[in-house]
Amino acid sequence: MINKFTMKAAWWKESVIYQIYPRSFKDSNGDGIGDLGGIVQKIGYLKKLGIDVVWLSPIFKSPNDDNGYDVSDYCDIMEEFGTMSDFDRLLFEIHQNGMKLILDLVPNHTSDEHRWFRESRKSKDNPYRDYYYWRSEKPSNWTSFFSGSAWELDELTEEYYLHLFSKKQPDLNWENPKVRQEIYQIMRFWFDKGVDGFRIDVLPFISKRLDFPDIDPANFAEAIVEVYANGPRLHEYLREMNQEACAPYDIMTMGEGIGVKPENVLEYVGEDRAELNMLYHFDHVTINYGPGGKYDPVDWKLTTFKKIFADWDKALQNRGWITIVLDNHDFPRMVSRFGNDGEYRVASSKLLATLLLTMRGSPCIYQGSEIGMTNVKFDSLDAYDDVEVVNLYQEWLAAGKDPAPLLKAVQIQGRDNARTPMQWNNKPYGGFSESGPWLTVNPNFTSINVDEALADPHSIFYHFQRLIAFRRRHPTLIYGDYETLMPESEHVYAYRRWDADAEFYVLLNFSDDLQPFELEVDPKELELVVSNYDLPGQDQLLPWEARILRKKAI
Ligand code: ISL
Ligand code: CA
């Protein structure tokens, strides 16, 4: 039997992470853009929720082609977000309040406005030339995540450079040891300041297949796993990064595990590997991608969803750790996606919170989901800001395609769903800013906002708060074993978490209807310890009902 005594304990396993997308969190100076000063104002709010670690999406200098995921200086702060002294203050306040702070490292690519790239593109013999991938011919048919070829011709030297994301995000050449040392130095710079770790952007992409095999453009999902991710020297780099940058510090690393599968996850996070602490995978957040990919959404099945969680837990075999996520700045809102954001918005948000906080792994809450923020439906593609959508829209127009189906797909799948400003109150702009924000606030801010949530003891916010505290009190929910129950059910997600100290049963009704359930344990032996209904159901689960039951001590 596995429990906290047999599994290696670590603060980052016990932590609940909260992701802030700084541009959309809180604007403190009325320019319509969230900033570090705004985050400082809300530290009390985060503390009240009870989270342990704050993860900030990139705050470094950036021309914002991809909202900070295009960095032009890794050791300075984006002007719109504030100054280094604002950062120092934020870090100090977070630590003062007993929380930790992790930043978002983007080591796969820089901005084309980064000094390295500005040098690199100058001439073929520039000392920085080899910091990026330059080729005289397009070596492959690789396509960018943000439309078009991943190889861009640069007029000056008439060579192509690689960019897996926008053309303003050239990929760094990790084959070059100087590049690697630059990145480790950046990491140490922030660790020396007291930063507690990094989330690492598209980590599985940093080692490239130098044979540049062609991909099947009709199967981008396969290209990610087989070609873009898991490159030949990846694990060598990760071990080096760990040794040279991380090992001397008590910090955590969380990789964005795009392209990682249960079959190879332990190569990244195995406790014997000294590479990464944890990563989050994409299997359930891409569950509704259709044959045409992300913007061709299809229905998904609960049995598939459950199997994904079970397969990952099994793959880790108690020998490695992952992050549990249901949404983030790249995906739709969890309640719109996996719950019911209409009639059962409150119950289903609470149900998803229950799942997030009772799975084995470190839960990561995305800003706003703790108050049940939903997807937004802008009525025109022009209202969308995301470079992914902007480029795709251009591509559709250029191909003479009707944009109407694209708008529909973007309303369901677009990343701006998660990027609309945080809804603090029912004042103009949801209290996010004094003036018009960079991205329109979801009009439902008048009823869905933090003020409302804090005033209502039955709110989603307090359910999260209760669950966070409950998880902390019961390490069984952190380290204990996991087993799916009723795996065949298309409506009920039921599972058991247990160790030598305690045994919990979690029942989640993923439907708008009453659902029966069956457990191989006498109900009299169980007591209800957390519920998302004031009057929980009896023999059947109410719509979107979530229960945590505990086996009574004999
Ligand atoms: O949203 C996606 C594209 O449809 C994801 O596949 C996303 O591109 C992928 O998760 C990588 O994401 C990370 O790197 C990108 C950045 O745009 C994302 O915001 C970031 O999380 C490039 O840096
Ligand atoms: Ca601002």
XYZ file of C-alpha atoms and ligand atoms in Angstrom:
578
model
C 0.000 0.000 0.000
C 1.266 3.434 -0.967
C 1.070 6.408 1.298
C 3.023 9.429 2.375
C 5.510 7.182 4.125
C 6.358 5.120 1.088
C 6.088 7.917 -1.423
C 8.714 10.613 -1.243
C 7.141 13.758 0.205
C 7.905 17.170 -1.273
C 6.461 20.652 -0.777
C 5.663 20.955 -4.456
C 3.598 17.771 -4.352
C 1.573 19.167 -1.483
C 1.097 22.558 -3.115
C -1.979 23.930 -4.807
C -0.890 26.131 -7.699
C -2.803 29.173 -8.950
C -2.075 30.448 -12.429
C -2.239 34.164 -13.100
C -2.370 35.534 -16.630
C -1.028 38.951 -15.625
C -2.396 40.833 -18.599
C -5.926 39.902 -17.548
C -5.750 39.737 -13.765
C -5.894 43.273 -12.378
C -4.954 46.650 -13.787
C -3.611 49.029 -11.139
C -2.918 52.135 -13.249
C -5.936 52.386 -15.519
C -4.282 51.676 -18.863
C -6.477 48.642 -19.497
C -3.661 46.118 -19.030
C -3.215 43.979 -15.958
C 0.083 44.513 -14.142
C 2.267 43.518 -11.198
C 0.817 46.279 -9.008
C -2.604 44.747 -9.624
C -1.405 41.352 -8.445
C 0.018 42.897 -5.271
C -3.431 44.351 -4.543
C -4.955 40.875 -4.748
C -2.540 38.904 -2.603
C -5.039 38.922 0.241
C -7.567 37.341 -2.117
C -5.163 34.553 -3.072
C -4.315 33.945 0.544
C -7.973 33.736 1.418
C -8.466 31.088 -1.259
C -5.666 29.143 0.396
C -3.344 28.415 -2.509
C 0.362 27.732 -2.012
C 2.118 28.645 -5.230
C 1.429 31.457 -7.678
C 2.465 30.836 -11.287
C 2.717 33.955 -13.420
C 2.491 33.627 -17.192
C 5.467 35.512 -18.708
C 6.214 38.933 -17.271
C 9.448 39.572 -19.174
C 10.107 42.282 -21.767
C 8.169 41.417 -24.864
C 6.642 43.016 -27.937
C 3.577 40.905 -27.140
C 3.016 39.174 -30.414
C 1.922 36.202 -28.289
C 1.253 38.017 -24.998
C 4.673 37.578 -23.468
C 5.455 34.116 -24.862
C 7.758 36.044 -27.191
C 10.466 37.324 -24.865
C 12.877 40.094 -25.861
C 14.711 40.243 -22.519
C 14.440 37.465 -19.936
C 15.952 39.481 -17.107
C 13.757 42.544 -17.303
C 10.072 43.232 -16.778
C 7.548 44.012 -19.524
C 6.927 47.755 -19.434
C 3.137 47.437 -19.281
C 3.487 45.188 -16.227
C 5.797 47.447 -14.210
C 9.416 47.612 -13.140
C 11.904 45.319 -11.454
C 11.182 47.041 -8.173
C 7.465 46.259 -8.619
C 8.535 42.668 -9.138
C 10.716 42.644 -6.019
C 7.808 44.006 -4.031
C 5.467 41.344 -5.418
C 7.881 38.546 -4.595
C 8.407 39.935 -1.110
C 4.665 40.219 -0.438
C 3.952 36.730 -1.727
C 6.632 35.297 0.541
C 5.451 37.428 3.473
C 2.061 35.827 3.039
C 3.446 32.323 3.155
C 3.103 31.578 -0.539
C 5.639 30.839 -3.263
C 6.119 32.330 -6.697
C 7.041 30.581 -9.920
C 7.689 32.288 -13.244
C 7.171 31.137 -16.797
C 10.356 30.307 -18.661
C 10.129 30.280 -22.449
C 13.320 28.511 -23.521
C 12.200 27.052 -26.855
C 12.054 30.379 -28.662
C 12.642 34.079 -28.149
C 11.059 37.122 -29.711
C 12.530 38.156 -33.047
C 13.219 41.412 -31.200
C 15.520 39.726 -28.696
C 19.108 40.957 -28.971
C 20.260 37.427 -29.864
C 17.964 37.217 -32.856
C 18.626 40.774 -33.983
C 22.310 39.828 -34.098
C 21.673 36.396 -35.541
C 19.800 37.628 -38.586
C 22.471 40.238 -39.451
C 24.843 37.934 -41.305
C 25.734 34.285 -41.784
C 28.921 34.721 -39.793
C 27.484 36.677 -36.904
C 28.540 35.092 -33.576
C 24.839 34.694 -32.739
C 23.959 33.043 -36.045
C 24.045 29.614 -34.485
C 21.693 30.603 -31.654
C 18.813 29.794 -34.018
C 18.089 27.339 -36.835
C 19.039 28.807 -40.202
C 18.866 26.808 -43.432
C 19.448 27.817 -47.039
C 16.518 25.670 -48.184
C 13.342 24.753 -46.355
C 14.399 21.410 -44.880
C 10.854 20.174 -44.202
C 7.169 20.879 -44.619
C 6.769 21.700 -40.933
C 3.842 23.932 -40.161
C 3.662 26.482 -37.396
C 1.138 26.251 -34.556
C -0.049 29.636 -35.669
C -0.663 28.866 -39.381
C 1.635 28.651 -42.364
C 5.095 27.210 -42.719
C 7.369 26.926 -39.698
C 10.231 28.126 -41.911
C 10.381 31.828 -42.659
C 12.593 33.332 -45.316
C 14.621 36.253 -44.022
C 15.358 38.615 -46.900
C 18.643 39.942 -45.583
C 20.663 36.738 -45.773
C 18.170 34.822 -47.876
C 17.965 31.943 -45.468
C 15.087 30.373 -43.621
C 14.740 30.324 -39.847
C 12.607 27.925 -37.860
C 9.624 29.083 -35.816
C 7.229 26.480 -34.473
C 5.005 29.314 -33.261
C 4.561 32.770 -34.825
C 7.237 34.128 -37.122
C 8.034 36.566 -34.337
C 9.007 33.546 -32.191
C 12.179 32.043 -33.714
C 13.213 28.710 -32.174
C 16.447 28.678 -30.196
C 19.093 26.186 -31.198
C 19.725 24.123 -28.085
C 22.422 22.156 -29.900
C 24.575 25.195 -29.255
C 26.027 24.925 -25.719
C 26.156 28.719 -25.487
C 22.387 28.887 -25.850
C 21.968 26.394 -23.057
C 24.296 28.329 -20.791
C 22.382 31.549 -21.497
C 19.171 29.894 -20.364
C 20.706 28.403 -17.216
C 22.121 31.790 -16.354
C 18.689 33.355 -16.704
C 17.262 30.684 -14.409
C 19.937 31.304 -11.786
C 19.323 35.060 -12.020
C 15.714 34.551 -10.933
C 16.502 31.844 -8.377
C 19.055 34.179 -6.791
C 16.272 36.724 -6.415
C 14.284 34.138 -4.486
C 11.911 32.896 -7.151
C 10.648 29.429 -6.232
C 10.669 27.760 -9.602
C 9.556 27.795 -13.197
C 6.771 26.563 -15.352
C 8.626 25.737 -18.548
C 6.941 26.497 -21.848
C 6.747 23.793 -24.560
C 9.609 22.009 -22.856
C 9.401 18.805 -24.962
C 10.245 20.863 -28.080
C 13.697 22.155 -27.122
C 15.606 19.294 -28.746
C 14.950 19.127 -32.479
C 15.080 16.221 -34.853
C 17.847 17.394 -37.122
C 16.713 15.052 -39.872
C 13.662 17.348 -40.061
C 11.280 14.633 -41.302
C 8.198 15.827 -43.127
C 4.974 15.722 -41.181
C 1.498 14.715 -42.257
C -0.216 18.120 -42.178
C -3.587 16.394 -41.866
C -2.451 14.838 -38.596
C -0.912 17.623 -36.564
C -1.546 15.762 -33.295
C 0.708 12.971 -34.489
C 3.332 15.442 -35.718
C 3.505 16.944 -32.232
C 4.202 13.625 -30.528
C 6.373 12.010 -33.185
C 8.263 14.934 -34.678
C 8.150 18.175 -32.705
C 8.298 16.821 -29.158
C 10.586 14.324 -27.425
C 13.659 15.127 -29.534
C 16.840 13.032 -29.423
C 18.844 15.142 -26.963
C 15.976 16.293 -24.777
C 16.806 14.299 -21.679
C 20.451 15.178 -21.869
C 19.445 18.859 -21.835
C 17.034 18.392 -18.966
C 19.635 16.667 -16.834
C 22.095 19.410 -17.622
C 19.540 22.102 -16.826
C 18.752 20.419 -13.571
C 22.396 20.121 -12.584
C 23.560 23.519 -13.669
C 20.591 25.672 -12.811
C 18.174 23.929 -10.441
C 19.941 21.504 -8.141
C 21.550 24.077 -5.825
C 18.151 25.649 -5.059
C 15.008 24.451 -3.323
C 12.782 25.190 -6.290
C 10.187 23.412 -8.410
C 10.033 22.835 -12.145
C 6.804 22.166 -13.979
C 7.023 21.398 -17.654
C 4.322 22.086 -20.168
C 4.174 18.480 -21.311
C 2.898 18.924 -24.838
C 3.480 15.714 -26.779
C 4.305 13.661 -23.670
C 2.367 10.426 -23.253
C 1.892 7.953 -20.398
C 4.454 5.720 -22.123
C 7.283 8.228 -21.745
C 6.245 10.467 -18.856
C 8.639 8.786 -16.432
C 11.533 9.744 -18.679
C 10.716 13.329 -17.732
C 9.545 13.140 -14.140
C 10.792 9.801 -12.841
C 12.169 10.364 -9.349
C 15.387 8.618 -10.302
C 15.953 10.860 -13.325
C 16.888 14.266 -11.829
C 15.227 16.097 -14.712
C 11.878 17.697 -13.884
C 9.616 17.702 -10.835
C 6.367 17.489 -12.742
C 4.601 18.249 -15.962
C 1.059 18.578 -17.205
C -0.102 16.632 -20.200
C -2.588 17.439 -22.932
C -4.634 14.265 -23.286
C -7.861 15.411 -21.668
C -7.622 19.076 -22.660
C -7.452 18.026 -26.312
C -10.160 15.365 -25.869
C -12.606 17.149 -28.186
C -10.208 17.805 -31.072
C -11.733 16.396 -34.234
C -10.143 15.108 -37.436
C -9.436 18.736 -38.426
C -7.758 19.439 -35.098
C -8.442 22.072 -32.494
C -10.934 24.151 -34.490
C -12.907 21.090 -35.501
C -14.372 20.200 -32.103
C -16.279 16.960 -31.586
C -18.213 15.425 -28.684
C -16.214 13.660 -26.026
C -17.043 10.697 -23.826
C -16.724 10.487 -20.069
C -15.330 6.956 -20.335
C -12.438 8.297 -22.426
C -11.890 11.133 -19.975
C -11.739 8.712 -17.030
C -9.437 6.366 -18.836
C -7.014 9.216 -19.481
C -6.804 10.007 -15.766
C -6.437 6.344 -14.865
C -3.803 5.663 -17.520
C -1.676 8.577 -16.382
C -1.909 7.643 -12.734
C -0.930 4.101 -13.569
C 1.954 5.226 -15.763
C 3.418 7.229 -12.937
C 3.436 4.083 -10.794
C 4.141 6.143 -7.697
C 7.529 6.939 -9.166
C 6.868 10.364 -10.591
C 4.518 13.306 -10.291
C 2.243 15.408 -12.507
C 0.228 18.593 -12.345
C -3.534 18.311 -12.603
C -5.122 20.944 -14.843
C -8.586 21.369 -16.286
C -7.983 24.698 -17.990
C -5.387 27.400 -18.493
C -4.695 30.392 -20.735
C -4.534 28.146 -23.826
C -7.827 26.329 -23.436
C -11.513 27.101 -22.949
C -12.899 27.605 -19.463
C -13.264 24.337 -17.564
C -16.943 24.836 -16.740
C -17.854 25.585 -20.363
C -15.823 22.625 -21.513
C -16.368 19.807 -19.051
C -19.309 21.165 -17.059
C -22.550 22.978 -17.808
C -22.024 26.736 -17.858
C -25.781 27.438 -17.973
C -28.265 26.043 -15.490
C -25.685 24.036 -13.547
C -22.762 26.459 -13.662
C -22.393 26.546 -9.893
C -22.833 22.838 -9.228
C -20.660 21.777 -12.145
C -17.877 24.239 -11.280
C -17.868 22.792 -7.784
C -17.803 19.297 -9.206
C -14.784 20.121 -11.349
C -13.095 21.710 -8.342
C -13.672 18.444 -6.506
C -12.001 16.507 -9.293
C -9.076 18.923 -9.497
C -8.393 18.768 -5.781
C -8.782 15.049 -5.192
C -6.657 13.637 -7.997
C -3.127 12.446 -7.404
C -0.941 15.331 -8.567
C -0.515 19.027 -7.827
C -3.729 20.858 -8.701
C -3.397 23.977 -10.785
C -6.285 26.430 -10.635
C -6.567 28.898 -13.489
C -7.565 32.438 -12.512
C -11.307 32.978 -12.536
C -12.272 29.322 -12.489
C -12.607 29.618 -8.711
C -15.604 31.892 -9.336
C -16.931 29.860 -12.255
C -15.954 32.216 -15.075
C -17.189 30.941 -18.436
C -16.265 31.081 -22.096
C -17.105 34.281 -23.907
C -18.904 34.455 -27.246
C -17.630 37.417 -29.213
C -19.894 37.895 -32.227
C -17.151 38.657 -34.699
C -13.729 37.205 -35.390
C -12.370 40.762 -35.331
C -13.055 40.901 -31.595
C -10.471 38.177 -30.962
C -6.915 39.164 -30.047
C -5.095 35.809 -29.955
C -2.383 35.532 -32.603
C -3.517 31.976 -33.261
C -7.008 33.140 -34.232
C -5.850 36.270 -36.027
C -3.539 34.223 -38.275
C -6.060 31.476 -38.850
C -8.710 34.027 -39.814
C -6.302 35.567 -42.350
C -5.592 32.118 -43.730
C -9.313 31.387 -44.141
C -9.946 34.685 -45.844
C -6.979 34.176 -48.169
C -8.339 30.748 -49.094
C -11.757 32.265 -49.780
C -13.402 30.151 -47.064
C -16.574 31.195 -45.260
C -15.525 32.506 -41.829
C -18.864 31.663 -40.157
C -17.916 28.089 -39.121
C -14.548 29.360 -37.901
C -16.232 31.910 -35.658
C -18.359 29.134 -34.206
C -15.331 26.953 -33.541
C -13.365 29.829 -32.016
C -16.261 30.569 -29.670
C -15.923 27.014 -28.387
C -12.174 26.438 -28.590
C -10.416 29.802 -28.726
C -7.773 30.756 -26.194
C -9.337 34.173 -25.587
C -12.140 32.355 -23.748
C -9.725 32.065 -20.863
C -8.059 35.426 -21.374
C -10.938 37.840 -20.869
C -10.263 40.033 -17.834
C -10.815 38.728 -14.338
C -14.250 39.704 -13.051
C -13.809 41.411 -9.695
C -17.136 43.181 -9.234
C -20.167 44.478 -11.130
C -18.735 47.939 -11.765
C -17.671 48.985 -15.289
C -15.170 46.592 -16.857
C -15.852 44.156 -14.050
C -13.592 46.142 -11.748
C -10.594 44.895 -13.724
C -9.622 48.371 -14.887
C -10.732 51.980 -14.778
C -10.687 52.153 -18.551
C -11.424 49.914 -21.519
C -9.368 46.732 -21.173
C -7.163 45.229 -23.890
C -9.719 42.421 -24.341
C -13.441 42.868 -23.768
C -14.762 41.694 -20.408
C -17.246 38.829 -20.547
C -20.660 40.546 -20.261
C -21.694 38.091 -17.552
C -19.446 39.985 -15.099
C -22.557 41.652 -13.656
C -23.496 38.395 -11.954
C -20.284 36.360 -12.045
C -17.646 38.232 -10.086
C -15.442 38.018 -7.016
C -17.521 40.398 -4.884
C -20.617 38.235 -5.386
C -18.613 35.107 -4.672
C -17.158 36.428 -1.451
C -20.561 37.590 -0.228
C -22.183 34.191 -0.747
C -21.183 31.428 1.646
C -22.426 28.856 -0.908
C -20.271 30.205 -3.716
C -17.887 28.293 -5.926
C -15.064 30.271 -4.323
C -15.789 28.888 -0.852
C -16.099 25.395 -2.249
C -12.599 25.702 -3.663
C -11.412 27.131 -0.353
C -12.948 24.223 1.558
C -11.472 21.642 -0.793
C -7.998 23.176 -0.655
C -8.078 23.071 3.136
C -9.497 19.546 3.094
C -6.761 18.287 0.790
C -4.148 19.810 3.057
C -5.608 18.090 6.113
C -5.767 14.733 4.352
C -2.464 13.699 2.746
C -4.310 10.598 1.543
C -5.777 12.846 -1.143
C -2.272 13.957 -2.099
C -0.210 10.777 -1.947
C -2.751 8.002 -1.608
C -3.451 5.413 -4.250
C -6.060 5.899 -6.974
C -8.570 3.519 -8.514
C -11.421 4.185 -10.947
C -14.784 2.714 -9.947
C -17.676 2.174 -12.363
C -15.322 2.707 -15.343
C -18.097 1.878 -17.831
C -20.440 4.664 -16.781
C -20.839 7.498 -19.282
C -22.290 9.784 -16.608
C -20.640 9.094 -13.291
C -16.977 9.481 -12.522
C -16.336 7.550 -9.322
C -12.999 6.730 -7.762
C -11.302 5.686 -4.580
C -8.259 7.312 -2.957
C -6.695 5.500 -0.056
C -3.642 4.813 2.042
C -2.946 3.345 5.475
C -4.591 6.313 7.186
C -7.846 6.786 5.336
C -10.055 5.772 2.472
C -12.102 8.183 0.361
C -14.731 7.620 -2.313
C -15.348 10.451 -4.762
C -18.580 10.480 -6.764
C -19.081 12.954 -9.583
C -22.198 13.135 -11.723
C -21.172 14.587 -15.072
C -24.722 15.042 -16.326
C -27.891 17.139 -16.105
C -29.903 14.126 -14.891
C -30.262 12.039 -11.790
C -27.812 9.162 -11.892
C -27.708 5.910 -9.961
C -24.417 4.671 -8.649
C -23.119 1.506 -7.141
C -20.171 0.991 -4.838
C -18.823 -2.265 -3.541
C -18.991 -1.012 -0.022
C -21.872 -0.874 2.403
C -23.159 2.740 2.368
C -23.428 2.549 6.144
C -19.672 2.381 6.326
C -19.340 5.717 4.565
C -19.835 9.244 5.792
C -20.318 12.263 3.571
C -17.483 14.716 4.174
C -17.712 17.182 1.275
C -20.694 17.896 -0.943
C -21.630 20.525 -3.507
C -25.324 20.518 -2.623
C -26.972 21.782 0.565
C -29.365 18.887 0.346
C -27.386 16.085 -1.248
C -29.179 13.318 -3.089
C -29.777 9.976 -1.461
C -29.613 6.804 -3.551
C -29.088 8.790 -6.713
C -26.728 11.585 -7.589
C -28.375 14.914 -8.360
C -27.378 16.718 -11.580
C -23.669 17.581 -11.353
C -23.605 16.427 -7.763
C -20.153 15.815 -6.274
C -19.599 13.895 -3.062
C -16.525 12.983 -1.123
C -17.275 10.083 1.200
C -14.968 8.774 3.828
C -14.882 5.245 5.109
C -15.599 5.321 8.807
C -12.902 4.087 11.126
C -13.887 0.724 12.582
O -3.171 26.527 -27.610
C -2.458 25.842 -28.264
C -2.432 25.910 -29.727
O -3.618 25.495 -30.253
C -1.540 24.974 -27.646
O -1.258 23.881 -28.410
C -0.312 25.777 -27.342
O 0.233 26.335 -28.493
C 0.706 24.897 -26.716
O 0.118 24.482 -25.544
C 1.970 25.659 -26.399
O 1.658 26.651 -25.478
C 2.638 27.456 -24.931
O 3.524 27.969 -25.888
C 2.995 28.873 -26.851
C 2.103 29.950 -26.246
O 1.385 30.587 -27.259
C 1.153 29.378 -25.227
O 0.399 30.400 -24.637
C 1.983 28.632 -24.237
O 1.244 28.156 -23.147
C 4.181 29.495 -27.506
O 5.045 30.008 -26.534
Ca -1.894 48.535 -16.086
